[in-house]
Amino acid sequence: MRAFFCCLLFTFLFFSSPGYSQSKDSSKVVQKDLWDIVSPKKVESIEEEQAHKIQKGLLPYASINPATGVEFGVFGNLAAYFGDHSTTRMSNMTMGAAYTTKKQVTTNLRTMIFTNNDNWILVGDTRFYKYSQSTYGLGSKSQVNAQVPMTFNMIRFYETALRKIYKNLYAGGGVSYQRHYSIGGYTPVEVNEGTPVSSDAYSLYCYNHGFNPNEYTSAGVNLSAGIDSRDNIINAYKGIYTRVSYFIYGNFLGGSSKWQNLFTEFKTYLPLAKKHNQRLAFWYYGSYLVNGRAPYMELPSIGWDTYGNSGRGYVQGRFRGSSMVYAETEYRVDISKNGLLGAVAFLNCSTTSNEDTGDHLFNAVNPAGGLGLRIKLNKVSRTNITIDYGIGKNTNGFYLNVGEAF
């Protein structure tokens, strides 16, 4: 671990040296992406390709993640302007279907659409998973030896519409529906004279709070507001993103319980050089159970953010809790002047709570860090292929993906 952080420090010092960031000719270098390398065509400038308005692609996809093993499938991306591109930000839609070496099946469609002049932001997250994942109980002090190897199917449908109120300030609302079913892998609760005497953390939670461990649904609405001044939602060079959402779940849309949750998120991107070839990015989000009881799989957990990128250094689902706070900072730098290759160094930490045991937020914090390589897949949308290696407490892992962590 000590050697890792020495390497991390060296990377920061090397890539932030003044001689690298102040190249006099960087403004004259034509930017390139992977397609410019593999396709024998004239390399266009970003401005020329932007004039085409739509960047799209469908390609075979491979990913590596401790939770899925090796993932094979197809990945589609559409980056387009739905309005005057001088006053409207580029929208992004991604879709994919994959099969993993752990015999999981995933399909997803994620959208963030900006209408003309950014008057509306439409955010969607739709998924179907036939999945397997271990859980380790709740709270930041959960132990590896408490592992419960779960299997389940999941359907998700989240849609939120936000209206511009003033400049970069937006407000609106949406619906949230998520169902877990065909859940397996847990040990059923054994009861002796009304007292559970043998089980695991998952089964005990369901037993104590009246949930059917085989299936449950969360359904509700949300009220949201936030600020979004990012120059690019796929790979921002500057700007901030902040969001506050209040979720109200109940039985009126088929939900299994009544509960309310407060979600807060903040991202900021700071250019460290005039040509944006060095950047510092920061990400925070917090999910707080306000009242009621959420189904176990609905409780916040690392790796279950929208794009599944939080908690690099740990397996997805390693830490879960009634509430959760997560923070990450990442240093990003271009290795090549044409933007084709880049590198990152990152540090993150998380803390989760367990209301059943009185384990509060910040009673324990779980840190991680790592290094990564970036390969430009699309220079107009700034989409990168990301290759990361993360180290946590007594754990590590490789992560191969498309798109930045945040």
CSV table of C-alpha atoms in Angstrom, one decimal:
chain,number,residue,atom,x,y,z
A,1,MET,CA,0.0,0.0,0.0
A,2,ARG,CA,2.9,2.4,0.8
A,3,ALA,CA,4.5,1.7,-2.5
A,4,PHE,CA,1.2,2.4,-4.3
A,5,PHE,CA,0.8,5.9,-2.7
A,6,CYS,CA,4.4,6.7,-3.5
A,7,CYS,CA,3.6,5.9,-7.1
A,8,LEU,CA,0.5,8.0,-6.9
A,9,LEU,CA,2.4,11.0,-5.6
A,10,PHE,CA,5.1,10.6,-8.3
A,11,THR,CA,2.4,10.6,-11.0
A,12,PHE,CA,0.9,13.8,-9.6
A,13,LEU,CA,4.3,15.6,-9.5
A,14,PHE,CA,5.3,14.3,-12.9
A,15,PHE,CA,2.2,15.2,-14.8
A,16,SER,CA,1.8,18.6,-13.1
A,17,SER,CA,5.2,19.9,-14.0
A,18,PRO,CA,5.2,23.4,-15.7
A,19,GLY,CA,7.1,22.2,-18.7
A,20,TYR,CA,4.4,19.7,-19.7
A,21,SER,CA,1.4,22.0,-19.3
A,22,GLN,CA,2.7,25.1,-21.0
A,23,SER,CA,3.4,23.7,-24.5
A,24,LYS,CA,3.4,26.7,-26.9
A,25,ASP,CA,2.2,24.6,-29.9
A,26,SER,CA,-0.7,22.7,-28.2
A,27,SER,CA,-3.3,25.0,-29.7
A,28,LYS,CA,-2.2,24.1,-33.2
A,29,VAL,CA,-2.3,20.3,-32.7
A,30,VAL,CA,-5.3,18.7,-34.3
A,31,GLN,CA,-7.1,16.5,-31.8
A,32,LYS,CA,-7.4,12.8,-32.5
A,33,ASP,CA,-9.5,9.9,-31.3
A,34,LEU,CA,-9.4,6.2,-31.7
A,35,TRP,CA,-11.3,6.3,-35.0
A,36,ASP,CA,-8.8,8.6,-36.5
A,37,ILE,CA,-6.1,6.0,-35.9
A,38,VAL,CA,-8.0,2.9,-37.1
A,39,SER,CA,-9.8,4.5,-40.0
A,40,PRO,CA,-7.7,5.8,-43.0
A,41,LYS,CA,-9.5,9.1,-43.5
A,42,LYS,CA,-8.7,12.8,-43.3
A,43,VAL,CA,-8.5,13.8,-39.7
A,44,GLU,CA,-11.1,16.5,-39.1
A,45,SER,CA,-11.0,19.2,-36.4
A,46,ILE,CA,-13.5,19.1,-33.6
A,47,GLU,CA,-15.2,22.1,-35.1
A,48,GLU,CA,-15.7,20.3,-38.4
A,49,GLU,CA,-17.1,17.2,-36.8
A,50,GLN,CA,-19.3,19.3,-34.5
A,51,ALA,CA,-21.0,20.6,-37.6
A,52,HIS,CA,-22.3,17.1,-38.3
A,53,LYS,CA,-24.4,17.6,-35.1
A,54,ILE,CA,-24.8,13.8,-34.4
A,55,GLN,CA,-22.1,11.5,-33.2
A,56,LYS,CA,-23.3,7.9,-33.1
A,57,GLY,CA,-21.8,4.4,-32.9
A,58,LEU,CA,-22.6,0.8,-32.1
A,59,LEU,CA,-19.6,-1.4,-31.3
A,60,PRO,CA,-18.7,-4.7,-29.6
A,61,TYR,CA,-18.1,-4.0,-26.0
A,62,ALA,CA,-15.9,-5.6,-23.3
A,63,SER,CA,-15.6,-4.5,-19.7
A,64,ILE,CA,-13.8,-5.7,-16.6
A,65,ASN,CA,-15.1,-5.2,-13.1
A,66,PRO,CA,-14.7,-7.2,-9.9
A,67,ALA,CA,-18.5,-7.6,-9.6
A,68,THR,CA,-19.1,-9.0,-13.1
A,69,GLY,CA,-15.7,-10.5,-14.2
A,70,VAL,CA,-15.3,-10.0,-17.9
A,71,GLU,CA,-18.3,-8.6,-19.6
A,72,PHE,CA,-19.0,-9.0,-23.3
A,73,GLY,CA,-21.7,-7.3,-25.3
A,74,VAL,CA,-22.7,-4.4,-27.5
A,75,PHE,CA,-22.6,-0.7,-26.6
A,76,GLY,CA,-24.4,2.1,-28.4
A,77,ASN,CA,-23.8,5.8,-28.0
A,78,LEU,CA,-25.6,8.8,-29.5
A,79,ALA,CA,-24.3,12.3,-28.8
A,80,ALA,CA,-26.3,15.0,-30.5
A,81,TYR,CA,-27.5,18.6,-30.3
A,82,PHE,CA,-31.3,18.9,-30.0
A,83,GLY,CA,-31.1,22.6,-30.7
A,84,ASP,CA,-28.7,25.4,-31.7
A,85,HIS,CA,-25.3,24.0,-30.6
A,86,SER,CA,-24.1,27.5,-29.7
A,87,THR,CA,-26.7,27.7,-27.0
A,88,THR,CA,-27.6,24.1,-26.4
A,89,ARG,CA,-25.3,21.5,-24.7
A,90,MET,CA,-24.7,18.1,-26.3
A,91,SER,CA,-27.1,15.4,-25.2
A,92,ASN,CA,-26.0,11.9,-24.5
A,93,MET,CA,-27.8,8.5,-24.8
A,94,THR,CA,-26.1,5.2,-24.1
A,95,MET,CA,-27.5,1.8,-24.4
A,96,GLY,CA,-26.0,-1.7,-24.0
A,97,ALA,CA,-26.6,-5.4,-23.6
A,98,ALA,CA,-24.0,-7.7,-22.1
A,99,TYR,CA,-23.3,-11.2,-20.8
A,100,THR,CA,-20.6,-11.7,-18.2
A,101,THR,CA,-18.3,-14.6,-17.2
A,102,LYS,CA,-20.3,-14.7,-13.9
A,103,LYS,CA,-23.4,-15.7,-16.0
A,104,GLN,CA,-25.1,-12.3,-15.5
A,105,VAL,CA,-27.2,-10.6,-18.2
A,106,THR,CA,-27.6,-6.8,-18.2
A,107,THR,CA,-29.4,-4.4,-20.5
A,108,ASN,CA,-29.7,-0.6,-20.0
A,109,LEU,CA,-30.7,2.7,-21.5
A,110,ARG,CA,-29.4,5.9,-19.9
A,111,THR,CA,-30.3,9.3,-21.3
A,112,MET,CA,-29.6,13.0,-20.5
A,113,ILE,CA,-31.2,15.2,-23.1
A,114,PHE,CA,-31.0,19.0,-23.4
A,115,THR,CA,-33.7,20.6,-25.5
A,116,ASN,CA,-33.2,23.8,-27.5
A,117,ASN,CA,-31.4,26.5,-25.5
A,118,ASP,CA,-31.1,24.0,-22.6
A,119,ASN,CA,-34.7,24.8,-21.6
A,120,TRP,CA,-35.4,21.3,-20.4
A,121,ILE,CA,-33.2,18.5,-19.1
A,122,LEU,CA,-34.7,15.0,-19.4
A,123,VAL,CA,-32.9,12.3,-17.4
A,124,GLY,CA,-33.6,8.6,-17.7
A,125,ASP,CA,-32.3,5.3,-16.4
A,126,THR,CA,-33.9,2.1,-17.6
A,127,ARG,CA,-32.5,-1.4,-16.8
A,128,PHE,CA,-33.1,-5.1,-16.7
A,129,TYR,CA,-30.6,-7.2,-14.9
A,130,LYS,CA,-30.4,-11.0,-14.3
A,131,TYR,CA,-27.7,-10.6,-11.8
A,132,SER,CA,-25.6,-12.0,-9.0
A,133,GLN,CA,-23.9,-10.0,-6.3
A,134,SER,CA,-22.8,-10.6,-2.7
A,135,THR,CA,-23.9,-8.5,0.2
A,136,TYR,CA,-22.0,-8.1,3.4
A,137,GLY,CA,-24.5,-6.6,5.8
A,138,LEU,CA,-25.1,-2.9,6.6
A,139,GLY,CA,-22.7,-0.2,7.8
A,140,SER,CA,-19.1,0.8,7.2
A,141,LYS,CA,-17.9,-1.9,9.7
A,142,SER,CA,-19.4,-4.8,7.8
A,143,GLN,CA,-17.0,-7.8,7.5
A,144,VAL,CA,-16.0,-9.9,4.5
A,145,ASN,CA,-16.8,-13.1,6.4
A,146,ALA,CA,-20.4,-12.0,6.6
A,147,GLN,CA,-20.7,-12.4,2.8
A,148,VAL,CA,-24.1,-13.5,1.4
A,149,PRO,CA,-23.9,-14.6,-2.3
A,150,MET,CA,-27.2,-13.2,-3.7
A,151,THR,CA,-28.9,-13.8,-7.1
A,152,PHE,CA,-31.8,-11.6,-8.4
A,153,ASN,CA,-33.6,-10.1,-11.3
A,154,MET,CA,-34.1,-6.3,-11.4
A,155,ILE,CA,-36.2,-4.0,-13.4
A,156,ARG,CA,-35.6,-0.2,-13.1
A,157,PHE,CA,-37.4,2.7,-14.6
A,158,TYR,CA,-36.4,6.2,-13.5
A,159,GLU,CA,-37.4,9.4,-15.4
A,160,THR,CA,-37.0,13.0,-14.3
A,161,ALA,CA,-37.8,16.2,-16.2
A,162,LEU,CA,-36.1,19.5,-15.1
A,163,ARG,CA,-37.2,22.9,-16.4
A,164,LYS,CA,-34.7,25.9,-16.6
A,165,ILE,CA,-35.7,28.4,-13.9
A,166,TYR,CA,-32.9,30.9,-14.3
A,167,LYS,CA,-29.6,30.5,-16.3
A,168,ASN,CA,-28.2,27.2,-15.0
A,169,LEU,CA,-30.8,26.6,-12.3
A,170,TYR,CA,-33.3,23.8,-12.9
A,171,ALA,CA,-36.2,22.3,-11.0
A,172,GLY,CA,-38.8,19.6,-11.7
A,173,GLY,CA,-39.7,16.0,-10.7
A,174,GLY,CA,-40.2,12.5,-11.9
A,175,VAL,CA,-41.1,8.9,-11.2
A,176,SER,CA,-38.9,6.1,-9.8
A,177,TYR,CA,-39.8,2.4,-10.1
A,178,GLN,CA,-37.6,-0.5,-9.2
A,179,ARG,CA,-38.5,-4.1,-8.6
A,180,HIS,CA,-36.3,-7.0,-7.4
A,181,TYR,CA,-37.6,-10.5,-7.8
A,182,SER,CA,-36.5,-14.2,-8.0
A,183,ILE,CA,-34.1,-13.3,-5.2
A,184,GLY,CA,-32.0,-16.2,-4.0
A,185,GLY,CA,-28.8,-17.1,-2.2
A,186,TYR,CA,-29.9,-16.1,1.3
A,187,THR,CA,-30.5,-18.4,4.3
A,188,PRO,CA,-34.1,-18.4,5.4
A,189,VAL,CA,-34.8,-17.2,8.9
A,190,GLU,CA,-35.3,-19.9,11.5
A,191,VAL,CA,-37.6,-18.9,14.4
A,192,ASN,CA,-37.8,-20.4,17.8
A,193,GLU,CA,-40.8,-19.2,19.9
A,194,GLY,CA,-41.0,-16.0,17.9
A,195,THR,CA,-37.3,-15.2,18.0
A,196,PRO,CA,-35.1,-15.5,14.9
A,197,VAL,CA,-32.2,-17.8,15.9
A,198,SER,CA,-30.4,-18.6,12.6
A,199,SER,CA,-30.0,-16.4,9.5
A,200,ASP,CA,-27.9,-13.9,7.6
A,201,ALA,CA,-27.9,-10.1,7.5
A,202,TYR,CA,-30.1,-9.9,4.5
A,203,SER,CA,-32.8,-12.3,5.8
A,204,LEU,CA,-32.8,-10.8,9.2
A,205,TYR,CA,-33.3,-7.3,7.7
A,206,CYS,CA,-36.3,-8.6,5.7
A,207,TYR,CA,-37.7,-10.5,8.7
A,208,ASN,CA,-37.4,-7.6,11.1
A,209,HIS,CA,-39.0,-5.0,8.8
A,210,GLY,CA,-41.7,-7.1,7.2
A,211,PHE,CA,-40.3,-7.6,3.7
A,212,ASN,CA,-40.7,-10.7,1.5
A,213,PRO,CA,-37.1,-11.8,1.0
A,214,ASN,CA,-38.0,-13.3,-2.4
A,215,GLU,CA,-39.3,-10.1,-4.0
A,216,TYR,CA,-40.2,-6.4,-3.4
A,217,THR,CA,-40.8,-3.2,-5.2
A,218,SER,CA,-40.0,0.5,-4.6
A,219,ALA,CA,-42.2,2.9,-6.4
A,220,GLY,CA,-42.6,6.7,-5.9
A,221,VAL,CA,-42.1,10.2,-7.1
A,222,ASN,CA,-39.3,12.8,-6.6
A,223,LEU,CA,-39.0,16.5,-6.5
A,224,SER,CA,-35.6,17.8,-7.7
A,225,ALA,CA,-33.7,21.0,-8.2
A,226,GLY,CA,-30.1,21.7,-9.1
A,227,ILE,CA,-27.5,23.7,-11.0
A,228,ASP,CA,-25.7,22.4,-14.1
A,229,SER,CA,-23.0,24.6,-15.7
A,230,ARG,CA,-20.8,21.9,-17.1
A,231,ASP,CA,-19.4,22.5,-20.5
A,232,ASN,CA,-19.8,18.8,-21.4
A,233,ILE,CA,-21.8,16.2,-19.6
A,234,ILE,CA,-19.7,13.3,-20.8
A,235,ASN,CA,-16.3,14.6,-19.9
A,236,ALA,CA,-16.4,18.1,-18.4
A,237,TYR,CA,-13.4,20.5,-18.5
A,238,LYS,CA,-15.1,23.1,-16.3
A,239,GLY,CA,-18.3,23.9,-14.5
A,240,ILE,CA,-20.3,22.5,-11.6
A,241,TYR,CA,-23.2,20.1,-11.2
A,242,THR,CA,-25.3,20.0,-8.1
A,243,ARG,CA,-28.6,18.3,-7.4
A,244,VAL,CA,-31.0,17.9,-4.5
A,245,SER,CA,-33.8,15.4,-4.8
A,246,TYR,CA,-36.5,14.3,-2.3
A,247,PHE,CA,-38.0,10.8,-3.0
A,248,ILE,CA,-41.4,9.8,-1.7
A,249,TYR,CA,-42.1,6.0,-1.9
A,250,GLY,CA,-45.4,4.4,-1.1
A,251,ASN,CA,-47.9,1.7,-2.0
A,252,PHE,CA,-49.8,3.9,-4.6
A,253,LEU,CA,-47.6,2.6,-7.5
A,254,GLY,CA,-47.2,-0.9,-6.2
A,255,GLY,CA,-44.5,-0.3,-3.7
A,256,SER,CA,-43.8,-2.7,-0.9
A,257,SER,CA,-43.3,-0.1,1.8
A,258,LYS,CA,-43.6,3.6,2.6
A,259,TRP,CA,-40.3,5.5,3.0
A,260,GLN,CA,-38.7,8.8,2.1
A,261,ASN,CA,-35.1,9.6,1.1
A,262,LEU,CA,-33.1,12.8,0.6
A,263,PHE,CA,-30.4,12.6,-2.1
A,264,THR,CA,-27.7,15.3,-2.6
A,265,GLU,CA,-24.9,15.4,-5.2
A,266,PHE,CA,-22.2,17.8,-6.1
A,267,LYS,CA,-19.5,17.7,-8.9
A,268,THR,CA,-17.0,20.4,-9.9
A,269,TYR,CA,-14.3,20.5,-12.5
A,270,LEU,CA,-11.3,22.8,-12.3
A,271,PRO,CA,-9.0,23.4,-15.3
A,272,LEU,CA,-5.3,23.6,-14.1
A,273,ALA,CA,-4.0,24.7,-17.5
A,274,LYS,CA,-5.2,27.1,-20.2
A,275,LYS,CA,-5.6,24.3,-22.8
A,276,HIS,CA,-7.5,22.1,-20.3
A,277,ASN,CA,-4.9,19.4,-20.6
A,278,GLN,CA,-4.8,19.2,-16.8
A,279,ARG,CA,-8.0,19.1,-14.7
A,280,LEU,CA,-9.0,18.4,-11.1
A,281,ALA,CA,-12.5,16.9,-10.6
A,282,PHE,CA,-14.4,16.4,-7.4
A,283,TRP,CA,-17.5,14.3,-6.7
A,284,TYR,CA,-19.7,14.0,-3.6
A,285,TYR,CA,-23.1,12.4,-3.1
A,286,GLY,CA,-25.1,11.6,-0.1
A,287,SER,CA,-28.2,9.4,0.3
A,288,TYR,CA,-30.1,9.8,3.5
A,289,LEU,CA,-33.1,7.8,4.8
A,290,VAL,CA,-35.5,10.3,6.3
A,291,ASN,CA,-38.2,8.0,7.6
A,292,GLY,CA,-39.8,4.6,7.0
A,293,ARG,CA,-37.9,1.5,5.9
A,294,ALA,CA,-36.5,0.8,2.4
A,295,PRO,CA,-36.2,-2.7,0.9
A,296,TYR,CA,-32.7,-4.0,1.4
A,297,MET,CA,-31.6,-3.8,-2.2
A,298,GLU,CA,-32.8,-0.2,-2.4
A,299,LEU,CA,-30.5,1.0,0.4
A,300,PRO,CA,-27.5,3.0,-1.0
A,301,SER,CA,-24.4,1.1,-1.8
A,302,ILE,CA,-21.1,1.7,-3.5
A,303,GLY,CA,-21.1,0.9,-7.2
A,304,TRP,CA,-24.8,1.4,-7.6
A,305,ASP,CA,-24.8,5.1,-8.7
A,306,THR,CA,-26.2,5.8,-12.2
A,307,TYR,CA,-23.1,4.6,-14.1
A,308,GLY,CA,-21.8,2.1,-11.5
A,309,ASN,CA,-18.5,4.0,-11.0
A,310,SER,CA,-18.3,4.8,-7.3
A,311,GLY,CA,-16.0,2.9,-5.0
A,312,ARG,CA,-13.3,1.9,-7.4
A,313,GLY,CA,-11.0,-0.3,-5.3
A,314,TYR,CA,-13.9,-2.3,-3.9
A,315,VAL,CA,-16.3,-4.8,-5.4
A,316,GLN,CA,-19.8,-3.3,-6.2
A,317,GLY,CA,-22.1,-3.7,-3.2
A,318,ARG,CA,-19.2,-4.1,-0.7
A,319,PHE,CA,-20.6,-1.3,1.6
A,320,ARG,CA,-24.3,-0.7,2.0
A,321,GLY,CA,-26.3,1.2,4.6
A,322,SER,CA,-29.4,3.0,5.7
A,323,SER,CA,-27.7,6.2,4.6
A,324,MET,CA,-24.4,6.8,2.7
A,325,VAL,CA,-21.9,9.5,2.0
A,326,TYR,CA,-19.4,9.2,-0.8
A,327,ALA,CA,-16.6,11.5,-2.0
A,328,GLU,CA,-14.0,11.2,-4.7
A,329,THR,CA,-11.3,13.4,-6.3
A,330,GLU,CA,-9.6,12.7,-9.5
A,331,TYR,CA,-6.6,14.4,-11.3
A,332,ARG,CA,-6.9,14.2,-15.1
A,333,VAL,CA,-4.1,14.9,-17.5
A,334,ASP,CA,-3.5,14.5,-21.3
A,335,ILE,CA,-0.4,12.4,-22.0
A,336,SER,CA,-0.4,13.2,-25.8
A,337,LYS,CA,-0.8,16.7,-27.1
A,338,ASN,CA,-3.5,15.5,-29.6
A,339,GLY,CA,-5.7,14.3,-26.7
A,340,LEU,CA,-5.6,10.6,-27.8
A,341,LEU,CA,-4.0,9.4,-24.5
A,342,GLY,CA,-4.6,10.5,-21.0
A,343,ALA,CA,-4.1,9.4,-17.4
A,344,VAL,CA,-5.8,9.9,-14.1
A,345,ALA,CA,-5.0,9.4,-10.4
A,346,PHE,CA,-7.9,9.1,-8.0
A,347,LEU,CA,-8.8,8.9,-4.3
A,348,ASN,CA,-12.2,8.1,-2.8
A,349,CYS,CA,-13.9,7.3,0.5
A,350,SER,CA,-17.3,6.2,1.7
A,351,THR,CA,-19.2,5.8,4.9
A,352,THR,CA,-22.5,4.0,5.5
A,353,SER,CA,-24.8,3.6,8.5
A,354,ASN,CA,-26.9,0.8,10.0
A,355,GLU,CA,-29.9,2.1,11.9
A,356,ASP,CA,-30.6,-1.4,13.4
A,357,THR,CA,-27.3,-1.4,15.2
A,358,GLY,CA,-26.7,2.3,15.9
A,359,ASP,CA,-23.7,2.4,13.5
A,360,HIS,CA,-23.8,6.0,12.4
A,361,LEU,CA,-22.2,7.8,9.4
A,362,PHE,CA,-18.5,8.5,9.9
A,363,ASN,CA,-18.1,6.0,12.7
A,364,ALA,CA,-15.9,4.3,10.1
A,365,VAL,CA,-14.6,5.4,6.7
A,366,ASN,CA,-13.4,3.2,3.9
A,367,PRO,CA,-10.8,4.8,1.6
A,368,ALA,CA,-9.4,3.7,-1.8
A,369,GLY,CA,-7.3,5.1,-4.5
A,370,GLY,CA,-5.7,4.2,-7.9
A,371,LEU,CA,-4.4,5.1,-11.3
A,372,GLY,CA,-5.9,4.9,-14.7
A,373,LEU,CA,-5.3,5.3,-18.5
A,374,ARG,CA,-7.6,7.1,-20.9
A,375,ILE,CA,-8.0,6.5,-24.7
A,376,LYS,CA,-10.1,9.0,-26.6
A,377,LEU,CA,-12.9,7.1,-28.3
A,378,ASN,CA,-14.7,10.2,-29.6
A,379,LYS,CA,-13.1,13.6,-29.6
A,380,VAL,CA,-16.3,15.6,-30.2
A,381,SER,CA,-18.3,14.1,-27.3
A,382,ARG,CA,-15.0,13.6,-25.4
A,383,THR,CA,-15.9,10.0,-24.7
A,384,ASN,CA,-12.9,8.0,-23.3
A,385,ILE,CA,-12.2,4.3,-22.9
A,386,THR,CA,-11.2,4.1,-19.3
A,387,ILE,CA,-8.7,1.5,-17.8
A,388,ASP,CA,-8.3,1.8,-14.0
A,389,TYR,CA,-6.7,0.0,-11.2
A,390,GLY,CA,-7.9,0.6,-7.7
A,391,ILE,CA,-6.8,-0.4,-4.2
A,392,GLY,CA,-9.0,-0.4,-1.1
A,393,LYS,CA,-8.6,-1.9,2.4
A,394,ASN,CA,-7.4,-5.5,1.8
A,395,THR,CA,-8.8,-5.5,-1.7
A,396,ASN,CA,-8.0,-4.3,-5.3
A,397,GLY,CA,-9.4,-4.6,-8.8
A,398,PHE,CA,-9.2,-3.6,-12.5
A,399,TYR,CA,-11.9,-1.6,-14.1
A,400,LEU,CA,-12.4,-1.3,-17.9
A,401,ASN,CA,-15.2,0.8,-19.1
A,402,VAL,CA,-16.4,3.5,-21.5
A,403,GLY,CA,-16.9,7.0,-20.1
A,404,GLU,CA,-15.5,8.9,-17.1
A,405,ALA,CA,-16.2,7.9,-13.5
A,406,PHE,CA,-18.0,11.2,-13.0
